[in-house]
Coordinates of C-alpha atoms and ligand atoms in Angstrom, one line a residue:
M458 CA 12.6 -14.7 -14.4
N459 CA 11.4 -15.5 -10.9
K460 CA 11.5 -13.7 -7.4
K461 CA 15.1 -15.3 -6.9
E462 CA 16.2 -14.5 -10.3
V463 CA 14.7 -10.5 -10.0
I464 CA 16.7 -10.1 -6.8
Q465 CA 19.7 -11.7 -8.1
F466 CA 19.8 -9.7 -11.0
I467 CA 18.9 -6.5 -8.7
L468 CA 22.0 -6.9 -6.4
Q469 CA 24.5 -8.4 -8.8
N470 CA 28.0 -7.1 -7.8
K471 CA 26.3 -5.6 -5.0
S472 CA 28.0 -6.8 -0.9
M473 CA 26.3 -9.6 0.5
V474 CA 28.2 -8.5 3.8
V475 CA 26.5 -7.0 7.1
Q476 CA 28.2 -3.7 6.6
R477 CA 26.1 -2.0 9.7
D478 CA 23.8 -4.0 12.2
N479 CA 20.8 -2.9 13.7
V480 CA 19.7 -0.4 11.5
K481 CA 16.4 1.1 11.4
S482 CA 13.4 2.2 8.5
F483 CA 10.2 3.5 8.5
A484 CA 7.8 3.7 5.6
S485 CA 4.4 5.3 5.2
A486 CA 1.4 3.2 4.2
N487 CA 0.0 4.2 1.0
I488 CA -3.9 4.3 0.0
A489 CA -4.6 4.3 -3.9
L490 CA -6.4 6.7 -5.6
C491 CA -6.9 4.3 -8.6
K492 CA -6.5 1.5 -7.5
Y493 CA -4.5 -1.8 -8.1
W494 CA -6.8 -4.7 -8.6
G495 CA -5.7 -8.2 -10.6
K496 CA -2.4 -9.6 -11.6
R497 CA -0.4 -10.2 -14.9
Q498 CA 1.6 -12.6 -13.5
L499 CA 1.3 -14.0 -9.7
D500 CA 5.2 -14.8 -8.7
L501 CA 6.4 -11.2 -9.1
N502 CA 2.5 -9.2 -8.1
L503 CA 3.1 -7.6 -11.8
P504 CA 0.0 -5.7 -12.1
I505 CA -2.6 -5.1 -15.1
T506 CA -3.3 -1.9 -14.7
N507 CA -1.3 1.2 -13.3
S508 CA -2.2 2.8 -10.4
L509 CA -1.9 6.3 -8.1
S510 CA -1.8 6.2 -4.2
I511 CA -1.0 8.9 -2.0
S512 CA 0.9 8.3 0.9
L513 CA 0.2 8.8 4.9
A514 CA 2.7 10.3 6.5
N515 CA 3.6 8.9 9.9
K516 CA 1.7 6.0 9.9
G517 CA 3.5 3.5 8.6
A518 CA 6.1 0.8 9.7
L519 CA 9.0 1.4 11.3
V520 CA 11.5 -2.3 10.6
S521 CA 14.7 -2.4 12.5
I522 CA 17.0 -5.7 11.4
Q523 CA 19.9 -7.5 13.7
S524 CA 21.8 -10.2 13.3
Q525 CA 20.2 -13.2 15.5
S526 CA 22.3 -16.2 16.5
T527 CA 19.5 -18.6 16.6
S528 CA 18.6 -21.0 13.9
H529 CA 15.3 -19.1 12.6
H530 CA 14.6 -15.5 12.0
L531 CA 12.6 -13.7 14.5
I532 CA 10.2 -11.5 13.9
T533 CA 8.2 -9.2 16.1
V534 CA 5.0 -7.0 15.4
N535 CA 4.2 -4.5 18.1
Q536 CA 6.1 -6.1 20.8
E537 CA 4.4 -9.5 20.1
I538 CA 6.5 -12.5 18.6
L539 CA 5.2 -14.0 15.6
P540 CA 4.9 -17.7 16.0
T541 CA 7.5 -20.1 13.3
N542 CA 4.6 -21.9 12.0
S543 CA 1.9 -18.7 11.3
N544 CA 1.4 -17.7 7.8
P545 CA 2.8 -14.3 8.3
Y546 CA 6.1 -15.1 10.0
E547 CA 6.6 -18.0 6.6
T548 CA 5.6 -15.3 4.3
L549 CA 8.1 -12.8 5.8
S550 CA 10.4 -15.3 6.3
T551 CA 10.4 -16.4 3.0
F552 CA 11.0 -12.8 1.9
L553 CA 14.1 -12.5 4.2
N554 CA 15.5 -15.9 2.9
Y555 CA 15.9 -13.9 -0.1
F556 CA 18.2 -11.4 0.6
C557 CA 20.1 -12.8 4.3
G558 CA 21.2 -16.1 2.7
E559 CA 22.2 -18.6 5.7
E560 CA 22.1 -15.7 8.3
R561 CA 19.6 -15.5 10.5
V562 CA 18.0 -12.1 12.0
S563 CA 15.7 -10.4 14.2
V564 CA 13.2 -8.4 12.6
N565 CA 11.3 -5.7 14.9
I566 CA 8.1 -4.4 12.8
D567 CA 6.1 -1.7 15.2
L568 CA 2.9 -0.4 13.5
N569 CA 1.0 2.1 13.7
I570 CA -2.2 1.6 11.7
P571 CA -4.3 -1.4 12.0
V572 CA -2.9 -4.7 10.2
A573 CA -3.8 -6.4 7.2
A574 CA -7.3 -4.4 7.7
G575 CA -7.3 -3.0 3.9
L576 CA -5.5 -0.3 5.4
A577 CA -2.2 -0.9 3.5
S578 CA -0.3 -2.2 6.7
S579 CA 1.8 -4.7 4.2
A580 CA 3.0 -2.3 1.5
A581 CA 4.6 0.0 4.3
I582 CA 6.2 -3.3 6.2
Y583 CA 7.8 -4.7 3.0
A584 CA 8.9 -0.9 1.7
A585 CA 10.4 -0.6 5.1
L586 CA 12.3 -3.8 5.2
V587 CA 14.0 -3.3 2.0
L588 CA 14.8 0.1 2.8
A589 CA 16.2 -1.5 6.0
L590 CA 18.1 -4.2 4.2
N591 CA 19.6 -1.7 1.7
K592 CA 21.3 0.0 4.9
R593 CA 22.6 -3.1 6.3
Y594 CA 24.2 -4.0 3.5
A595 CA 24.6 -0.9 1.9
W596 CA 23.5 -1.9 -1.7
A597 CA 22.8 2.1 -2.1
L598 CA 20.0 0.7 -4.5
N599 CA 18.2 3.5 -6.8
H600 CA 14.6 3.9 -5.9
Q601 CA 13.8 2.5 -9.1
S602 CA 15.5 -0.6 -8.0
L603 CA 13.8 -0.5 -4.3
S604 CA 10.2 0.0 -5.6
I605 CA 10.6 -3.2 -7.5
L606 CA 11.9 -5.6 -4.4
A607 CA 8.9 -4.1 -2.5
R608 CA 6.7 -5.3 -5.4
L609 CA 8.2 -8.5 -5.1
G610 CA 7.2 -8.9 -1.2
S611 CA 3.7 -6.9 -1.4
G612 CA 2.3 -5.3 -5.2
S613 CA 1.1 -2.0 -3.5
A614 CA 4.6 -1.6 -1.2
C615 CA 6.6 -0.8 -4.6
R616 CA 4.3 2.8 -3.7
S617 CA 5.3 3.0 -0.4
I618 CA 9.3 3.5 -1.3
D619 CA 8.3 7.2 -2.0
S620 CA 5.6 9.9 -0.3
G621 CA 3.0 12.1 -1.7
F622 CA 1.3 11.0 -4.8
V623 CA 3.0 8.0 -6.5
E624 CA 2.3 6.1 -9.9
W625 CA 2.8 2.4 -10.2
Y626 CA 3.7 1.6 -14.0
A627 CA 1.9 -1.5 -14.9
G628 CA 4.9 -2.5 -17.4
T629 CA 5.3 -4.9 -19.9
A630 CA 8.2 -6.9 -19.5
N631 CA 7.6 -10.3 -18.5
D632 CA 10.5 -9.9 -15.9
G633 CA 8.9 -6.5 -14.0
M634 CA 11.9 -4.8 -14.6
D635 CA 9.7 -1.9 -16.4
S636 CA 6.8 -2.3 -13.4
Y637 CA 7.9 0.2 -10.5
A638 CA 6.1 3.6 -8.8
E639 CA 7.7 7.0 -8.6
P640 CA 6.6 10.1 -7.2
L641 CA 4.9 12.5 -8.9
P642 CA 6.1 16.3 -8.3
Y643 CA 3.4 18.2 -7.2
H644 CA 2.4 19.1 -3.6
W645 CA -1.1 19.4 -2.2
P646 CA -1.2 20.8 1.0
E647 CA -4.7 21.3 1.5
L648 CA -5.6 17.8 1.0
R649 CA -6.6 15.5 3.8
I650 CA -7.2 12.0 4.4
G651 CA -9.5 10.9 7.4
L652 CA -9.5 7.0 8.0
C653 CA -12.9 5.9 9.3
I654 CA -11.7 2.3 11.6
F655 CA -14.4 0.3 11.6
N656 CA -12.3 -3.0 12.4
H657 CA -8.9 -3.6 13.4
K658 CA -8.8 -7.3 12.4
P659 CA -7.2 -9.1 9.6
K660 CA -9.4 -9.3 6.7
S661 CA -10.8 -12.4 6.0
V662 CA -10.3 -12.8 2.2
S663 CA -6.7 -11.5 1.5
S664 CA -5.8 -8.9 -1.3
R665 CA -4.0 -11.8 -3.1
E666 CA -6.9 -14.6 -3.1
G667 CA -9.3 -11.5 -4.1
M668 CA -7.9 -10.5 -6.7
L669 CA -7.0 -14.4 -8.2
R670 CA -10.7 -14.6 -7.5
T671 CA -12.3 -11.7 -9.0
V672 CA -9.6 -12.2 -12.5
A673 CA -11.1 -15.2 -12.5
T674 CA -14.8 -15.6 -12.2
S675 CA -16.5 -11.4 -12.5
A676 CA -17.9 -11.1 -15.6
L677 CA -17.3 -7.2 -14.9
Y678 CA -13.4 -8.0 -15.0
S679 CA -13.3 -7.3 -18.3
A680 CA -14.5 -3.3 -18.2
W681 CA -12.0 -2.4 -15.4
P682 CA -8.9 -2.0 -17.4
E683 CA -10.3 0.3 -19.4
K684 CA -12.0 2.4 -16.4
A685 CA -8.7 2.1 -14.5
F686 CA -7.2 3.7 -17.4
K687 CA -9.5 6.9 -18.2
D688 CA -9.4 7.1 -14.2
L689 CA -5.6 7.7 -13.6
V690 CA -5.8 10.1 -16.6
A691 CA -8.7 12.0 -15.2
I692 CA -6.9 11.8 -11.5
K693 CA -3.5 13.0 -12.7
T694 CA -5.1 15.8 -14.4
A695 CA -7.0 16.9 -11.5
I696 CA -3.5 16.9 -9.3
A697 CA -2.0 18.9 -11.5
E698 CA -4.7 21.7 -11.6
K699 CA -5.4 20.9 -8.1
D700 CA -9.0 20.3 -9.0
F701 CA -10.6 18.5 -5.7
S702 CA -14.1 18.0 -7.0
V703 CA -12.6 15.8 -10.0
L704 CA -9.9 13.9 -8.1
G705 CA -12.4 13.3 -5.1
K706 CA -14.8 12.3 -7.5
T707 CA -12.6 9.6 -9.7
A708 CA -10.9 8.2 -6.6
E709 CA -14.7 7.7 -5.4
S710 CA -16.0 5.7 -8.7
N711 CA -12.7 4.1 -8.5
A712 CA -12.9 2.3 -5.6
L713 CA -16.6 1.7 -6.2
A714 CA -16.0 -0.1 -9.4
M715 CA -13.3 -2.1 -7.7
H716 CA -15.6 -3.4 -5.3
A717 CA -18.6 -4.0 -7.9
T718 CA -16.2 -6.4 -9.5
M719 CA -15.5 -8.2 -6.3
M720 CA -19.3 -8.4 -5.5
S721 CA -19.4 -9.8 -9.1
A722 CA -16.8 -12.9 -8.4
W723 CA -17.5 -16.0 -7.4
P724 CA -18.2 -16.6 -4.3
P725 CA -18.6 -13.0 -3.8
L726 CA -16.1 -10.9 -2.2
W727 CA -18.0 -7.8 0.2
Y728 CA -15.5 -6.2 2.6
A729 CA -17.9 -3.5 3.7
T730 CA -19.5 -4.0 7.0
S731 CA -22.8 -1.7 8.3
E732 CA -20.6 1.0 9.7
T733 CA -19.0 1.2 6.0
L734 CA -22.7 1.8 4.7
D735 CA -23.4 4.3 7.2
A736 CA -20.3 6.2 6.4
M737 CA -20.9 6.3 2.9
H738 CA -24.4 7.3 3.6
Q739 CA -23.1 10.4 5.4
V740 CA -20.5 11.2 2.3
W741 CA -22.8 11.6 0.1
A742 CA -25.4 13.4 2.8
C743 CA -22.9 15.8 3.2
R744 CA -22.0 16.4 -0.4
N745 CA -25.7 16.9 -0.9
S746 CA -25.3 19.2 1.6
G747 CA -22.7 21.1 -1.0
Y748 CA -19.2 19.8 1.0
D749 CA -16.8 18.6 -1.0
L750 CA -15.8 15.2 0.5
Y751 CA -15.6 11.7 -0.9
F752 CA -13.9 8.2 0.2
T753 CA -12.3 5.3 -1.0
Q754 CA -12.6 2.0 0.3
D755 CA -9.7 -1.1 -0.3
A756 CA -10.1 -4.7 0.9
G757 CA -11.5 -4.2 4.2
P758 CA -14.6 -2.4 5.8
N759 CA -12.5 1.1 6.6
L760 CA -13.4 4.0 5.1
K761 CA -10.8 6.7 3.8
L762 CA -12.1 9.9 3.7
L763 CA -10.9 12.3 0.8
F764 CA -11.4 16.1 1.9
L765 CA -9.9 20.0 2.3
E766 CA -8.2 21.3 5.0
R767 CA -11.2 23.8 5.1
D768 CA -13.6 21.0 5.6
T769 CA -12.0 19.8 9.1
A770 CA -14.0 21.0 11.5
M771 CA -17.5 19.5 9.8
I772 CA -15.5 16.4 9.5
K773 CA -14.4 15.9 12.9
E774 CA -18.0 16.4 13.6
K775 CA -19.6 14.2 11.5
F776 CA -17.5 11.2 11.6
S777 CA -16.7 10.6 15.6
G778 CA -13.4 9.2 15.6
V779 CA -11.9 10.4 12.2
D780 CA -8.2 10.2 12.3
I781 CA -7.3 13.0 10.0
I782 CA -3.8 12.8 7.8
N783 CA -2.0 15.9 6.0
P784 CA -0.2 13.9 3.5
F785 CA 2.4 16.3 3.0
E786 CA 3.0 17.8 6.3
P787 CA 6.5 16.5 7.5
W788 CA 6.7 13.8 10.5
E789 CA 9.1 12.2 12.4
T790 CA 10.2 8.8 11.1
F791 CA 12.4 7.6 14.1
D792 CA 14.6 6.1 11.0
D793 CA 18.3 6.2 11.7
A794 CA 19.4 8.1 8.8
Ligands
LIG895 O1 -0.7 -4.9 -2.5 P1 -1.8 -5.8 -2.1 O2 -1.6 -6.8 -2.3 O3 -2.0 -5.6 -0.9 O4 -2.7 -5.2 -2.7 C1 -4.0 -3.6 -2.1 C2 -5.0 -3.8 -3.0 C3 -6.1 -2.7 -2.7 O5 -5.2 -2.1 -1.8 C4 -7.3 -2.8 -2.7 C5 -5.5 -1.5 -3.7 C6 -4.5 -0.6 -3.9 O6 -3.9 -0.7 -5.0 O7 -3.8 -1.0 -2.8

């Protein structure tokens, strides 16, 4: 099956007539504690391994969709109209065409995280887009189907349909019907994420290209699936037992192992900058002085700190400008129900 066939299968017997124009949906960005790096199938964004994330509460994308009487979709990101010949426009408009048929729409995307800088902006965008389409056509899809549709836009978007801790099953089916994400039934109110944003610019090599290159050329990649599997088990146990040291240690080691596969790809992939490395050394220095502080890093230079509420004052002092998120605090989504 290709993307179009998967969508047709999920939407069979569903109405393609607009039931509600001008809908709004919000989806939180998510940060993987056990990473997704490598696809078993390209077109459907099917991963080689399971992955596990934590969502970023009020950090994410608010997407609204409205009918439009022009010959093309009108897509706006943070009040700026995307040029129709730009890559982001083409990718988003191709995705919209799968759902909207001949109809043309105006899509407004408001983000409160930097775009394409390794902060999961595309995950939040595609999840919010799918949630808004679900409202527009009143499909009443379950979370599993919504997660699969979001995955077709961007892999990690399937983890942004739900919030809190979320696991994405790699699955084995060729059509990916068993590759979706589900929330874990655990809350951890003391857990904090610190966003250290050094660079707001889009990354030079996309995750898609980076994964392809790594799987094709890194001699270390063959060790990754087993590492990811062991880390996933350790992280799930740590969450269930609220063992923060194991959670942090495993997440940091998982991120570093993913970056080791990237660095050993050819041409090499190196997303860290000197600021990233300085912040890593700062984390290690804090740990040497007895603090339970860890980091994770995605396909970009920005670092995400993992710590507990009790260390908030120290984190603010040592990492100036850090944006602290409580993933389990209820937030205002500006969603229109
Ligand atoms: O979903 P994508 O194509 O943006 O890839 C996400 C890749 C990482 O952020 C590096 C890891 C992850 O699991 O989110």
